[in-house]
mmCIF file of C-alpha atoms and ligand atoms in Angstrom:
data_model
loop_
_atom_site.group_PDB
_atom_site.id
_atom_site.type_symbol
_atom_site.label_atom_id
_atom_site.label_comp_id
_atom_site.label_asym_id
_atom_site.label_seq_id
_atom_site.Cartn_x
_atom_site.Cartn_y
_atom_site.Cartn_z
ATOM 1 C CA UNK A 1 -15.373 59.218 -5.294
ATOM 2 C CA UNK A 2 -16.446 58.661 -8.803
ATOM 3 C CA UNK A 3 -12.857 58.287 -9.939
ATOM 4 C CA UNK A 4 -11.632 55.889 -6.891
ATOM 5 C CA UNK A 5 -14.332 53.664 -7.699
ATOM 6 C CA UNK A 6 -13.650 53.694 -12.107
ATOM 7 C CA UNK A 7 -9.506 53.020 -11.131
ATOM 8 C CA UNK A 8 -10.960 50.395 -9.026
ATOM 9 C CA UNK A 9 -12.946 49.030 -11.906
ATOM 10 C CA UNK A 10 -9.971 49.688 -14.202
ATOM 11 C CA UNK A 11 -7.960 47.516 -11.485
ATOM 12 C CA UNK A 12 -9.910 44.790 -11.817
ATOM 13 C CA UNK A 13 -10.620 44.478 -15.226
ATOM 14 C CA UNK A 14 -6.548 44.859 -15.395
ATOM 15 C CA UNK A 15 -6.502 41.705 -13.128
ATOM 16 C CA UNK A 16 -9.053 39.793 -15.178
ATOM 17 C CA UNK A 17 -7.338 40.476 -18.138
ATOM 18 C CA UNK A 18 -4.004 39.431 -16.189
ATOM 19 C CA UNK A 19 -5.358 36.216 -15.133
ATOM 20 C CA UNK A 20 -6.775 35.357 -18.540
ATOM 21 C CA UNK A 21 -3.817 35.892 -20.146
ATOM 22 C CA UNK A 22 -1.638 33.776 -18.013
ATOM 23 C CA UNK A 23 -4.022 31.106 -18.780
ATOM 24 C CA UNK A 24 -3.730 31.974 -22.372
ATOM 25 C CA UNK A 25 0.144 30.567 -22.239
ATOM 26 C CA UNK A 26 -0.936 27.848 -19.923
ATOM 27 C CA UNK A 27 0.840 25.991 -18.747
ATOM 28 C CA UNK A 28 4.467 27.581 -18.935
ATOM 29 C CA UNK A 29 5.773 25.516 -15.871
ATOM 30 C CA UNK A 30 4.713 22.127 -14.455
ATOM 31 C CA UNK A 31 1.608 20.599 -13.309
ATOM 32 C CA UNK A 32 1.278 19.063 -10.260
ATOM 33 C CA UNK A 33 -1.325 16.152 -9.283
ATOM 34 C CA UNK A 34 -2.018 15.402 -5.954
ATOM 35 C CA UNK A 35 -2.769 11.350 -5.179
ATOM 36 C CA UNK A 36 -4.205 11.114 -1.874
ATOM 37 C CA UNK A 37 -2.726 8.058 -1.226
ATOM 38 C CA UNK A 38 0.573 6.804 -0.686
ATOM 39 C CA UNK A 39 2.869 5.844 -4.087
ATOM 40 C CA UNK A 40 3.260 2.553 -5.736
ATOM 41 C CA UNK A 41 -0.567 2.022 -4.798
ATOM 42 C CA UNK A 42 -3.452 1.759 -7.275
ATOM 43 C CA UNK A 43 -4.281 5.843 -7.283
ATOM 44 C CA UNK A 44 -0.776 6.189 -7.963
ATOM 45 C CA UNK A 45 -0.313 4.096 -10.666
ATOM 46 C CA UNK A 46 -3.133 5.661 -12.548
ATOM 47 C CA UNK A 47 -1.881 8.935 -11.786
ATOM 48 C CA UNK A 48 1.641 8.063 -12.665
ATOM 49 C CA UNK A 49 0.378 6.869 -16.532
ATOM 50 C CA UNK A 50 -2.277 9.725 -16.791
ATOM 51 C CA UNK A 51 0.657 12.267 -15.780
ATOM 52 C CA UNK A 52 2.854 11.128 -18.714
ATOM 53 C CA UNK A 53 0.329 11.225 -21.010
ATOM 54 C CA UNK A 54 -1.173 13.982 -20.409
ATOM 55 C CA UNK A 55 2.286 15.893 -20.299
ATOM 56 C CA UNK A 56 2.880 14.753 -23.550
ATOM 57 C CA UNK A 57 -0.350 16.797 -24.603
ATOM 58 C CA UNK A 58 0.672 20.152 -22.399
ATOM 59 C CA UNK A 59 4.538 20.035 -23.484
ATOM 60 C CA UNK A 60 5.100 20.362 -19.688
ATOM 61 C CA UNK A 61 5.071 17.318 -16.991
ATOM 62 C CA UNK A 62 2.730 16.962 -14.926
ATOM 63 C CA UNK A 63 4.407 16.202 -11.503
ATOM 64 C CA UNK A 64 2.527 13.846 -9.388
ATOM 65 C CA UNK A 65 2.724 14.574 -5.516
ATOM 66 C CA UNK A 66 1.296 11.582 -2.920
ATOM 67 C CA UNK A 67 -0.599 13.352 -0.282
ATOM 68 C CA UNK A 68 -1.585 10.421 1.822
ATOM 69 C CA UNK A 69 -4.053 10.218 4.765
ATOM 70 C CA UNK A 70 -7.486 10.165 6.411
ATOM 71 C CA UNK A 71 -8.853 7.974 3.484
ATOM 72 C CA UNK A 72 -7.891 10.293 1.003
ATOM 73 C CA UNK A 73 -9.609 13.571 2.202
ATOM 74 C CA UNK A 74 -6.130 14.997 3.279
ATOM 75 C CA UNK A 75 -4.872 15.141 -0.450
ATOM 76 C CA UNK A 76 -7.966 16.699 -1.679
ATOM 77 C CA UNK A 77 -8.187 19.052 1.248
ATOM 78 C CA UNK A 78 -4.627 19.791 -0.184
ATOM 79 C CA UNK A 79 -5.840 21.182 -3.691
ATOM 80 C CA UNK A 80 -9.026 22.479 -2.135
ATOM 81 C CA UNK A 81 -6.337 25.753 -1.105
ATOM 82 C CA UNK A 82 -4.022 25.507 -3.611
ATOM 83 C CA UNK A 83 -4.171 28.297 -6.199
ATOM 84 C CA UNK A 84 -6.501 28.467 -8.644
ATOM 85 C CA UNK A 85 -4.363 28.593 -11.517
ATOM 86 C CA UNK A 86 -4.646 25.558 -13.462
ATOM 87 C CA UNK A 87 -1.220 23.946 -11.587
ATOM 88 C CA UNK A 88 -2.646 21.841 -9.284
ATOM 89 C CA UNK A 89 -4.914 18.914 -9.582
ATOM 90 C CA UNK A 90 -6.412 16.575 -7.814
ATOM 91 C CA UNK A 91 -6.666 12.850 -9.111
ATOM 92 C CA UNK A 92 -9.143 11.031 -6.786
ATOM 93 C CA UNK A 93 -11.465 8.310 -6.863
ATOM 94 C CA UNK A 94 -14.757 7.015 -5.344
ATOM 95 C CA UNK A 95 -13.828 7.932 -2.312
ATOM 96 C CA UNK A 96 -14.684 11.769 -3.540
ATOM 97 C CA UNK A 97 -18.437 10.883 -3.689
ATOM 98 C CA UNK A 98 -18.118 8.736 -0.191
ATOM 99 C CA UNK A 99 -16.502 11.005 2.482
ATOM 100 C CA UNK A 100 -19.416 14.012 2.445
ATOM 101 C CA UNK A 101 -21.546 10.957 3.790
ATOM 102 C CA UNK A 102 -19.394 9.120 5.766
ATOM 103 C CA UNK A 103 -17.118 12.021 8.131
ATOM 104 C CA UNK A 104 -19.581 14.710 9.955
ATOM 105 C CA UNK A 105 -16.704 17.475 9.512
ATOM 106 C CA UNK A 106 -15.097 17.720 6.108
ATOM 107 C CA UNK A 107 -13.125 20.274 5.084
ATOM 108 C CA UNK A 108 -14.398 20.950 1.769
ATOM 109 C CA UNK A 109 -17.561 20.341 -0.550
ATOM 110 C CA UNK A 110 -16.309 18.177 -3.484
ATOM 111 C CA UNK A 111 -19.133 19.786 -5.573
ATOM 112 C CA UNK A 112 -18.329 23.287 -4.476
ATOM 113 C CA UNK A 113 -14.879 23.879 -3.872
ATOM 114 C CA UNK A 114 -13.596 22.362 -6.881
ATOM 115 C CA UNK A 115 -13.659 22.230 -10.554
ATOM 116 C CA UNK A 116 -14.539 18.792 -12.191
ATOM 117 C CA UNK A 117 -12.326 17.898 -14.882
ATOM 118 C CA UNK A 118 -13.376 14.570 -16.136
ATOM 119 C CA UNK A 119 -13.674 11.122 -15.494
ATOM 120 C CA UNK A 120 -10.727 8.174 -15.990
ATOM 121 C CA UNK A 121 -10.843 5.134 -15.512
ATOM 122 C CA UNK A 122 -13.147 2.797 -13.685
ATOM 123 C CA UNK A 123 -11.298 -0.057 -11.853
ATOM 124 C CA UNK A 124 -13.001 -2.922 -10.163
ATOM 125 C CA UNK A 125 -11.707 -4.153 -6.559
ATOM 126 C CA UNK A 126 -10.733 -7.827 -5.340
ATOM 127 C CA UNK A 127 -11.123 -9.807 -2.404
ATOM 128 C CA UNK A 128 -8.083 -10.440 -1.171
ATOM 129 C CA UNK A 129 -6.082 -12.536 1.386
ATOM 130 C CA UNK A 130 -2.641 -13.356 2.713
ATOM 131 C CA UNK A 131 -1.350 -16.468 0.463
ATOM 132 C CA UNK A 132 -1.698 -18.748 3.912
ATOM 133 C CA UNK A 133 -5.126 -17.535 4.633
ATOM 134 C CA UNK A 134 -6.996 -20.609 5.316
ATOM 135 C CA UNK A 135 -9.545 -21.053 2.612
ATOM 136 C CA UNK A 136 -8.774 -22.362 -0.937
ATOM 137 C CA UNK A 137 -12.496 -20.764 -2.070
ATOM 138 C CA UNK A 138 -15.114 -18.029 -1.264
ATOM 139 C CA UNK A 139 -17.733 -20.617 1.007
ATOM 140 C CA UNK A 140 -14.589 -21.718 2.901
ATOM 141 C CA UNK A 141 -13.414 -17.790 3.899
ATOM 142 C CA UNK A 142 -16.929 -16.648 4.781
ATOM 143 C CA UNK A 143 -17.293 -19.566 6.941
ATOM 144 C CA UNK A 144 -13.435 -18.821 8.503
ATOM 145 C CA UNK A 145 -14.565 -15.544 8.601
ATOM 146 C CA UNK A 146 -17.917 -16.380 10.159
ATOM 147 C CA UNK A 147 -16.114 -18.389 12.875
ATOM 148 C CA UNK A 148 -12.807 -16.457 13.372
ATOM 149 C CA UNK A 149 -13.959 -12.478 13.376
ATOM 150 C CA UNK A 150 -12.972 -11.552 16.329
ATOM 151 C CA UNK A 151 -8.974 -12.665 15.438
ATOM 152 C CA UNK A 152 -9.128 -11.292 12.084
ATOM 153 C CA UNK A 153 -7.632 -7.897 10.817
ATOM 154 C CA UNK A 154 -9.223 -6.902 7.508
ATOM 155 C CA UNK A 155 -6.967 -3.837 5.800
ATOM 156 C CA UNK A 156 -7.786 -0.829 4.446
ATOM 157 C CA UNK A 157 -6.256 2.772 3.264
ATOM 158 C CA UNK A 158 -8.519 4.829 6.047
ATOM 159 C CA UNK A 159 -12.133 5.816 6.267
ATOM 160 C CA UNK A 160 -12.973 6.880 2.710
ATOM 161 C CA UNK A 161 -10.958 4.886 0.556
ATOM 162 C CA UNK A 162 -12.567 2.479 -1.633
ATOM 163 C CA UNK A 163 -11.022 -0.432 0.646
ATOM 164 C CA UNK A 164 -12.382 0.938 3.607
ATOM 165 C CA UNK A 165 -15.990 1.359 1.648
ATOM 166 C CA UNK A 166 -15.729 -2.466 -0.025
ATOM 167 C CA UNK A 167 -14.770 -4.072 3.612
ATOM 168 C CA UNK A 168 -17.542 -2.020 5.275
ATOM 169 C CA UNK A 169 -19.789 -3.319 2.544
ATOM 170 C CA UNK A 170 -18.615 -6.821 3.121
ATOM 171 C CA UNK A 171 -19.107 -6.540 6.718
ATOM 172 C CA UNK A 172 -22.589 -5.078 6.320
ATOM 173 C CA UNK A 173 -23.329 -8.049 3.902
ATOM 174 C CA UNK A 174 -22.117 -10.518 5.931
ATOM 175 C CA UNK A 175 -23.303 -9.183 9.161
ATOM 176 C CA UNK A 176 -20.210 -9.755 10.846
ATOM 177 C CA UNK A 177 -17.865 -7.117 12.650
ATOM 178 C CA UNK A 178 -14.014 -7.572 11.838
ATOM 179 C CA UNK A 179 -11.019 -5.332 13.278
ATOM 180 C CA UNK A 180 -10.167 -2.917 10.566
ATOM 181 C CA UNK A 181 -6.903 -1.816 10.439
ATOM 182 C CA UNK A 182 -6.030 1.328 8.495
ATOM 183 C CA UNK A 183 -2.973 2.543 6.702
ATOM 184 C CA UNK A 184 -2.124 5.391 4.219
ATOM 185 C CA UNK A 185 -2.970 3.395 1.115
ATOM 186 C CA UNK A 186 -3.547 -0.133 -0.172
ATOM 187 C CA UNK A 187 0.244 0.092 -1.258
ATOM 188 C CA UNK A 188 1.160 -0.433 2.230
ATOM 189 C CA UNK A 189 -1.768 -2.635 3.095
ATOM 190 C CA UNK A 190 -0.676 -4.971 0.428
ATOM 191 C CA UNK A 191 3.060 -5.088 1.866
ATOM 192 C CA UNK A 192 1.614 -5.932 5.398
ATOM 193 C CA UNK A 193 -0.711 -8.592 3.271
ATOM 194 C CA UNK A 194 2.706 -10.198 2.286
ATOM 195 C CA UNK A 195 4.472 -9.776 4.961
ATOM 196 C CA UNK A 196 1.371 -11.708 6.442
ATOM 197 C CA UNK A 197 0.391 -8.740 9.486
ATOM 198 C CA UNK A 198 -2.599 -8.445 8.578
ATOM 199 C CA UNK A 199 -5.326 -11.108 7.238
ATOM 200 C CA UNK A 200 -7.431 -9.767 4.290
ATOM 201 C CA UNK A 201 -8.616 -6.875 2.033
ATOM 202 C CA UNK A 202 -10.761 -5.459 -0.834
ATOM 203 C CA UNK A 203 -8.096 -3.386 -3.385
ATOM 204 C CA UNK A 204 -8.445 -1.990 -6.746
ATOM 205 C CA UNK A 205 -7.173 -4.575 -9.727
ATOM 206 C CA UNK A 206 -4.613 -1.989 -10.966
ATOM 207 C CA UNK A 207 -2.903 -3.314 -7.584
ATOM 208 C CA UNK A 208 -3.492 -6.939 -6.709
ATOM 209 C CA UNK A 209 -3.697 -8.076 -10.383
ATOM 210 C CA UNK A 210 0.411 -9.129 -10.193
ATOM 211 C CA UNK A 211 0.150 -10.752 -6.702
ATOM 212 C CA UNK A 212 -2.902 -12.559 -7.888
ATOM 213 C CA UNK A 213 -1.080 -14.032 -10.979
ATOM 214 C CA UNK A 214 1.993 -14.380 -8.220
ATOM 215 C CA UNK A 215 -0.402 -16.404 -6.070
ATOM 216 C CA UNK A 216 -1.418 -18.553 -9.217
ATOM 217 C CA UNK A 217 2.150 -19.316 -10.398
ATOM 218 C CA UNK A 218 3.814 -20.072 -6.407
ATOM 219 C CA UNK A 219 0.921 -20.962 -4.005
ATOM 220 C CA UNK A 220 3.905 -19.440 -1.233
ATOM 221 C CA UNK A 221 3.772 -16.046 -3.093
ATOM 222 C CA UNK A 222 1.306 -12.949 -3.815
ATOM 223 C CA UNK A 223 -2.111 -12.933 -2.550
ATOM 224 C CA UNK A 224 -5.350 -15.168 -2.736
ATOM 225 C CA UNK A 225 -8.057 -13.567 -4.232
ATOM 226 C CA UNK A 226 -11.967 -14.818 -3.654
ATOM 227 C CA UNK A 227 -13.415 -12.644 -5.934
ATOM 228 C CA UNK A 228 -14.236 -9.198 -8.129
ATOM 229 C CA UNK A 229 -16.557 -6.599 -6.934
ATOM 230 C CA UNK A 230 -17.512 -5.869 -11.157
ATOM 231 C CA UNK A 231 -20.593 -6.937 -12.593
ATOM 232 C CA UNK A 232 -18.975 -8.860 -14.940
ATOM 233 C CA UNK A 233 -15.684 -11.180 -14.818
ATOM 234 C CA UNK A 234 -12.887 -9.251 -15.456
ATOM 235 C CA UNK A 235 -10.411 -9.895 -18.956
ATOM 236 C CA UNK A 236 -7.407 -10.136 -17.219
ATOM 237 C CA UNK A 237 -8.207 -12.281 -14.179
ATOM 238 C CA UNK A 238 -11.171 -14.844 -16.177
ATOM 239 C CA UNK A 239 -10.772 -17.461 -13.602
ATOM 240 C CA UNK A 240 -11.748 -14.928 -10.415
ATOM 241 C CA UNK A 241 -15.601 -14.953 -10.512
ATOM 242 C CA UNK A 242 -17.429 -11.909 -9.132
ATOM 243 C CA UNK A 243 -18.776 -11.589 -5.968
ATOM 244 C CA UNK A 244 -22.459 -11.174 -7.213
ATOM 245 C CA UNK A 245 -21.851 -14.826 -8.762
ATOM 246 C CA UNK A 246 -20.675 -15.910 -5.332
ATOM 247 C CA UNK A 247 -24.378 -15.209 -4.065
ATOM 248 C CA UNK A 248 -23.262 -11.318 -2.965
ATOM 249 C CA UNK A 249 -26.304 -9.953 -4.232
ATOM 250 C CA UNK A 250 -25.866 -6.213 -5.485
ATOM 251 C CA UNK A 251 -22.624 -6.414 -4.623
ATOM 252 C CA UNK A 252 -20.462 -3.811 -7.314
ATOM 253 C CA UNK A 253 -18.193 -1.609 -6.546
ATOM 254 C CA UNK A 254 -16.705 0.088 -9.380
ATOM 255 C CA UNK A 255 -13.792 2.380 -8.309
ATOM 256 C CA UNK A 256 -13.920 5.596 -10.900
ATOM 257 C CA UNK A 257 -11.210 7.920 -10.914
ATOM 258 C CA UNK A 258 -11.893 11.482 -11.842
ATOM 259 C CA UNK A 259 -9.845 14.190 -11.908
ATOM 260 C CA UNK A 260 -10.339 17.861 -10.411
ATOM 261 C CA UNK A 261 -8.957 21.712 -9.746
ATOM 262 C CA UNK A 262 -9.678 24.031 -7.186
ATOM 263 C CA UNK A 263 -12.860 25.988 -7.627
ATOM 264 C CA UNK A 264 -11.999 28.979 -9.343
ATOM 265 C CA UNK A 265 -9.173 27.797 -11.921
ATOM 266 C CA UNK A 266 -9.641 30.150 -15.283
ATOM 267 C CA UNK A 267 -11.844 28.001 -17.903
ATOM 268 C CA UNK A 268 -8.552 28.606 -20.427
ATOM 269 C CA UNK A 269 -6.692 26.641 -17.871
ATOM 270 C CA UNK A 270 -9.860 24.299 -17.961
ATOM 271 C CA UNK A 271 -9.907 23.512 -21.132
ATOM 272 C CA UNK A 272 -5.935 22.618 -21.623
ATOM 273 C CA UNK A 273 -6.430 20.152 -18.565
ATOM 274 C CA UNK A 274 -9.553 18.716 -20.438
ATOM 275 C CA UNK A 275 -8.212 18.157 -23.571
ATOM 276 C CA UNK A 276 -4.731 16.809 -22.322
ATOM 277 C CA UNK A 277 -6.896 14.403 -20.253
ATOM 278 C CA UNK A 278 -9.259 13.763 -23.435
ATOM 279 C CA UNK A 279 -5.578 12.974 -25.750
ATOM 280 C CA UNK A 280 -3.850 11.143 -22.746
ATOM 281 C CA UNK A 281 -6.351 8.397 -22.623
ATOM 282 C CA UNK A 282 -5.873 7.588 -26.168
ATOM 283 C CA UNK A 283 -2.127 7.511 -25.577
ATOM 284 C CA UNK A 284 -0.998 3.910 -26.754
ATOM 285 C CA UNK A 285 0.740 3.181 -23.266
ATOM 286 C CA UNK A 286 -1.923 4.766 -20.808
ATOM 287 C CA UNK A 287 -4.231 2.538 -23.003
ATOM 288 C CA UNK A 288 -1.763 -0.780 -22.412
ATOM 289 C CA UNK A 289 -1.275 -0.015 -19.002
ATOM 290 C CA UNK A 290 -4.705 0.363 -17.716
ATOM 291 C CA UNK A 291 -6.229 -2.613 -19.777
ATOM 292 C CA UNK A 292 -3.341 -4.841 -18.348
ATOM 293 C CA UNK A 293 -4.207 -3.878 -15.173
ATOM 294 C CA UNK A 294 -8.107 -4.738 -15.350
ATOM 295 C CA UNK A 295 -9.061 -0.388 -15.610
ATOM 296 C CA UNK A 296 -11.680 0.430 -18.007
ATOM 297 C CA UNK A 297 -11.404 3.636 -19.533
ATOM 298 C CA UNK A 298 -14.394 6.142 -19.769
ATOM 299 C CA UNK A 299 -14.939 7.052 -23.469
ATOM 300 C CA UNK A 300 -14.130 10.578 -24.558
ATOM 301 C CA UNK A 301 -17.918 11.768 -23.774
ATOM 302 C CA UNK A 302 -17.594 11.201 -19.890
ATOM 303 C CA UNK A 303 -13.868 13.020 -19.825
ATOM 304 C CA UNK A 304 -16.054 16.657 -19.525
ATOM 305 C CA UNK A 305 -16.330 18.818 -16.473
ATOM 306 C CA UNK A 306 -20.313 18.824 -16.907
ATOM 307 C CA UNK A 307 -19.978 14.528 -17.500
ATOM 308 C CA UNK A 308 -18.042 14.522 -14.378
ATOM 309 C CA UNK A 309 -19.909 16.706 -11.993
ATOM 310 C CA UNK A 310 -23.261 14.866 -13.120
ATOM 311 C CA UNK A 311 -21.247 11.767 -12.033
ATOM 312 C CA UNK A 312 -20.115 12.884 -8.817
ATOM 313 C CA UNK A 313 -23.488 14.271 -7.545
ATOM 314 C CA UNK A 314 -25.067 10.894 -8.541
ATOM 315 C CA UNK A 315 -22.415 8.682 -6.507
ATOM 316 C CA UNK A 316 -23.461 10.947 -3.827
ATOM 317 C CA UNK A 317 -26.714 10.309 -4.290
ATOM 318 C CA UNK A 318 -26.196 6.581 -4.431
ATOM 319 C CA UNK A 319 -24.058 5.707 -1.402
ATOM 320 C CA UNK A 320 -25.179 8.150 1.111
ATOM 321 C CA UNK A 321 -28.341 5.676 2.200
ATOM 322 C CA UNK A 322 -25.806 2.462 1.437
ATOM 323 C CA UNK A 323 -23.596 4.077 4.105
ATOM 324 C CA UNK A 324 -25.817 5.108 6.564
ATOM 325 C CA UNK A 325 -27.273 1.931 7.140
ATOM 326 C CA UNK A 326 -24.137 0.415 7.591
ATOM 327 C CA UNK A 327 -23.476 3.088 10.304
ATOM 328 C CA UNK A 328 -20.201 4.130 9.512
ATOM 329 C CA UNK A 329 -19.198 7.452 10.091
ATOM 330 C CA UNK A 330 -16.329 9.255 11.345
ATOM 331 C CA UNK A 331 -15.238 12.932 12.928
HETATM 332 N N1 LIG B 401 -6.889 3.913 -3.940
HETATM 333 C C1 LIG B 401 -6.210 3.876 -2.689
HETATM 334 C C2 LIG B 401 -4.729 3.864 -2.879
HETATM 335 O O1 LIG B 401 -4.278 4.256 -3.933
HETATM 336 C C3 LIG B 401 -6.642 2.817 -1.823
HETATM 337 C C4 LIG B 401 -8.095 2.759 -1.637
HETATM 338 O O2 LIG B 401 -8.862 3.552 -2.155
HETATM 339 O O3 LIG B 401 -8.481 1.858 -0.925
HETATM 340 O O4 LIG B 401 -3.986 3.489 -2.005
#
């Protein structure tokens, strides 16, 4: 008996040691990152410049893979039961600290069945329209709004994306109910937006900022925009004012974007992840990219597993009351 149970203990140190060293040459294939949202949106295109960067750092690419769906919690139910092995991660936004509150069943605990990497970026959203919508300023589309709910079909990427949470915001603000109309990601919402299908929307800056300058340039093209859900204005759109200006009080969203592993991933592989994350947001382009595109990026203190996780359970915190008294919730 004695014996069974010291090969068994053998056996698993063995393992231990097995696993640690694979970490040890991590990563000696490529990464993948899950986007929970459909490509050519605004998770994507974060993803997309992170990816390159950050395979710069691991001398491997990191693959990105959209996993689009049920607001985002189909992606991140994806890397939830993926390996543990430092090859799959999850890039996610907001929407992480959102869906525990707002569907009754979820299949996973974003604070327990994952590993918190570190925070990215933090984008702010805009208030959007199709380029005919008939208002030329905010007082003019809450009043259309106001008047016209029942005809209108406001957009977003499914319960749990930031666009779903900024629209059910807006309604909540506004007291007004409006048909919501959900799709697999704001990159589709914002084809239907100019192919005119559907009326209005709240998406992230890194991708409405091009349609907005569109709208500016051809009043026929790109998208209307009322206003930004930062506290401030934001540099690359000066003219938009923010919502809160616009007499939204306490009306900020800021959509963060952290990234994640499934729970268990060896610290070894950890730490690679962390510090390619840490040297891809210095990288020149990822830098270019996300300041053209209105994205703040979190400074190297905040792009730490314990940073993130104290973010996430915070977020939590915060919009579990906003979201229960707006009474959304979903199976
Ligand atoms: N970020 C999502 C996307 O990439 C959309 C959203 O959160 O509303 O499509």
């Amino acid at each position: 008996m004695k014996s069974i149970l010291k090969q068994a203990a053998v056996a698993v140190a063995a393992l231990g040691f097995a696993a640690g060293a694979l970490a040890q040459g991590f990563p000696s294939k490529p990464v993948q990152m899950v986007v929970p949202f459909t490509a050519g949106g605004p998770t994507d295109t974060v993803a997309r410049s992170l990816a390159v960067a950050m395979g710069k750092h691991l001398g491997q690419s990191v693959v990105v893979e959209n996993v689009g769906g049920a607001g985002g919690t189909v992606g991140a139910g994806r890397v939830k039961n993926a390996q543990p092995d430092g090859y799959s991660i999850l890039l996610h936004h907001i929407g992480m600290s959102t869906a525990p509150t707002l569907y009754r069943k979820l299949a996973y605990n974003p604070q327990t069945d994952f590993e918190t990497l570190g925070l990215v970026v933090d984008v702010p959203m805009t208030l959007i329209a199709r380029s005919d919508f008939p208002a030329e300023n905010f007082a003019d589309f809450l009043k259309y709004v106001k008047a016209n709910n029942t005809k209108l079909n406001l957009a977003n990427a499914g319960i749990g994306a930031a666009s779903h949470l900024c629209g059910l915001l807006f309604m909540s603000a506004i007291e007004t109910d409006i048909t919501t109309v959900p799709f697999k990601g704001t990159a589709d919402v914002l084809n239907a937006l100019l192919a005119k299908q559907v009326d209005f929307t709240c998406d992230q800056t890194t991708n409405t900022t091009s349609q907005i300058q569109a709208h500016v340039a051809d009043k026929s093209k790109g998208v209307k925009v009322y206003g930004v859900t930062s506290a401030k204005r934001v540099a690359t759109l000066p003219s938009v004012p923010t919502l809160q200006e616009l007499g939204m009080k306490g009306f900020e969203v800021g959509v963060w974007h952290g990234a994640y592993a499934p729970k268990g991933t060896p610290k070894a592989a950890i730490d690679k992840l962390v510090a390619a994350m840490q040297a891809a947001v210095k990288d020149p382009e990822f830098v270019k990219r996300m300041t053209d595109l209105g994205a703040a990026i979190y400074t190297a203190d905040k792009i730490t597993p314990t940073a993130h996780a104290a973010h996430l359970k915070s977020e939590i915190e915060r919009w579990a009351p906003i979201i229960k008294k707006a009474g959304a919730y979903a199976d």
